[in-house]
């Protein structure tokens, strides 16, 4: 069996259950049938099939085809906190298998793996942004605390300005 079980599960969910109610040799053979050229609608249906086949990494992903230009779409990734991150406009050509006559197996593996990678990049970007925001908040807090300490050393309240502002230079220098 050249494909992972999730590939057959996705194909089974994509096809009508009337055709193949359970895993069968005929269904495995379909993985090697030539697939038509992809559209975003096809990829959206394949992703939905992977989700209904309980492919866990597919759950937080969605495809939003561009109604004005069928070549482009957005890929979104739903984060555990309920927020959503969106990719820049994605070109369908990037998600097509690199073979001349792709099979259904190629389409499922190549295209969905690329969609998953796009989602993972969004999740990693979000994590990096959260870390950057936490570092920035810590830096601002540190500066504010240092400023308050320097003002207190001069006997000034937080809302007062010192006559010589250079004494606050230490609050903003590392």
mmCIF file of C-alpha atoms in Angstrom, residues 58-121:
data_model
loop_
_atom_site.group_PDB
_atom_site.id
_atom_site.type_symbol
_atom_site.label_atom_id
_atom_site.label_comp_id
_atom_site.label_asym_id
_atom_site.label_seq_id
_atom_site.Cartn_x
_atom_site.Cartn_y
_atom_site.Cartn_z
ATOM 1 C CA UNK A 58 -7.201 19.212 8.592
ATOM 2 C CA UNK A 59 -9.670 20.368 11.269
ATOM 3 C CA UNK A 60 -8.510 23.977 11.775
ATOM 4 C CA UNK A 61 -8.062 24.712 8.051
ATOM 5 C CA UNK A 62 -10.448 26.380 5.601
ATOM 6 C CA UNK A 63 -10.129 27.507 1.975
ATOM 7 C CA UNK A 64 -11.777 30.713 0.789
ATOM 8 C CA UNK A 65 -11.758 30.844 -3.046
ATOM 9 C CA UNK A 66 -11.600 34.278 -4.656
ATOM 10 C CA UNK A 67 -14.905 34.815 -6.451
ATOM 11 C CA UNK A 68 -13.349 37.342 -8.844
ATOM 12 C CA UNK A 69 -10.343 35.220 -9.870
ATOM 13 C CA UNK A 70 -10.593 31.437 -9.688
ATOM 14 C CA UNK A 71 -6.799 31.141 -9.601
ATOM 15 C CA UNK A 72 -6.490 32.555 -6.077
ATOM 16 C CA UNK A 73 -7.795 31.774 -2.613
ATOM 17 C CA UNK A 74 -7.070 32.415 1.046
ATOM 18 C CA UNK A 75 -6.213 29.636 3.439
ATOM 19 C CA UNK A 76 -7.232 30.188 7.034
ATOM 20 C CA UNK A 77 -6.165 28.437 10.205
ATOM 21 C CA UNK A 78 -8.381 28.481 13.294
ATOM 22 C CA UNK A 79 -6.296 28.815 16.442
ATOM 23 C CA UNK A 80 -7.157 27.146 19.773
ATOM 24 C CA UNK A 81 -8.031 30.542 21.309
ATOM 25 C CA UNK A 82 -10.836 30.979 18.755
ATOM 26 C CA UNK A 83 -9.020 33.474 16.567
ATOM 27 C CA UNK A 84 -8.277 32.875 12.895
ATOM 28 C CA UNK A 85 -5.186 33.616 10.815
ATOM 29 C CA UNK A 86 -5.329 34.012 7.030
ATOM 30 C CA UNK A 87 -2.638 33.495 4.439
ATOM 31 C CA UNK A 88 -1.892 35.955 1.719
ATOM 32 C CA UNK A 89 -3.605 35.208 -1.568
ATOM 33 C CA UNK A 90 -2.527 31.718 -2.656
ATOM 34 C CA UNK A 91 -2.110 30.606 -6.287
ATOM 35 C CA UNK A 92 -3.752 27.290 -7.230
ATOM 36 C CA UNK A 93 -0.679 26.332 -9.278
ATOM 37 C CA UNK A 94 1.384 26.028 -6.094
ATOM 38 C CA UNK A 95 -0.933 23.335 -4.746
ATOM 39 C CA UNK A 96 -1.010 21.152 -7.858
ATOM 40 C CA UNK A 97 1.137 18.007 -7.871
ATOM 41 C CA UNK A 98 4.409 18.414 -9.803
ATOM 42 C CA UNK A 99 3.644 15.515 -12.147
ATOM 43 C CA UNK A 100 2.295 15.695 -15.698
ATOM 44 C CA UNK A 101 -0.528 13.217 -15.125
ATOM 45 C CA UNK A 102 -1.297 13.388 -11.403
ATOM 46 C CA UNK A 103 -3.341 10.592 -9.900
ATOM 47 C CA UNK A 104 -5.991 11.051 -7.226
ATOM 48 C CA UNK A 105 -3.447 9.800 -4.700
ATOM 49 C CA UNK A 106 -0.951 12.451 -5.856
ATOM 50 C CA UNK A 107 -3.590 15.158 -5.660
ATOM 51 C CA UNK A 108 -4.687 14.193 -2.157
ATOM 52 C CA UNK A 109 -1.180 13.790 -0.750
ATOM 53 C CA UNK A 110 0.526 16.720 -2.477
ATOM 54 C CA UNK A 111 -2.254 19.293 -2.348
ATOM 55 C CA UNK A 112 -3.485 18.636 1.175
ATOM 56 C CA UNK A 113 0.071 18.427 2.527
ATOM 57 C CA UNK A 114 0.777 21.858 1.011
ATOM 58 C CA UNK A 115 -2.424 23.244 2.518
ATOM 59 C CA UNK A 116 -1.395 21.789 5.890
ATOM 60 C CA UNK A 117 2.046 23.422 5.580
ATOM 61 C CA UNK A 118 0.404 26.766 4.786
ATOM 62 C CA UNK A 119 -1.696 26.380 7.942
ATOM 63 C CA UNK A 120 1.342 25.437 10.025
ATOM 64 C CA UNK A 121 3.153 28.569 8.804
#
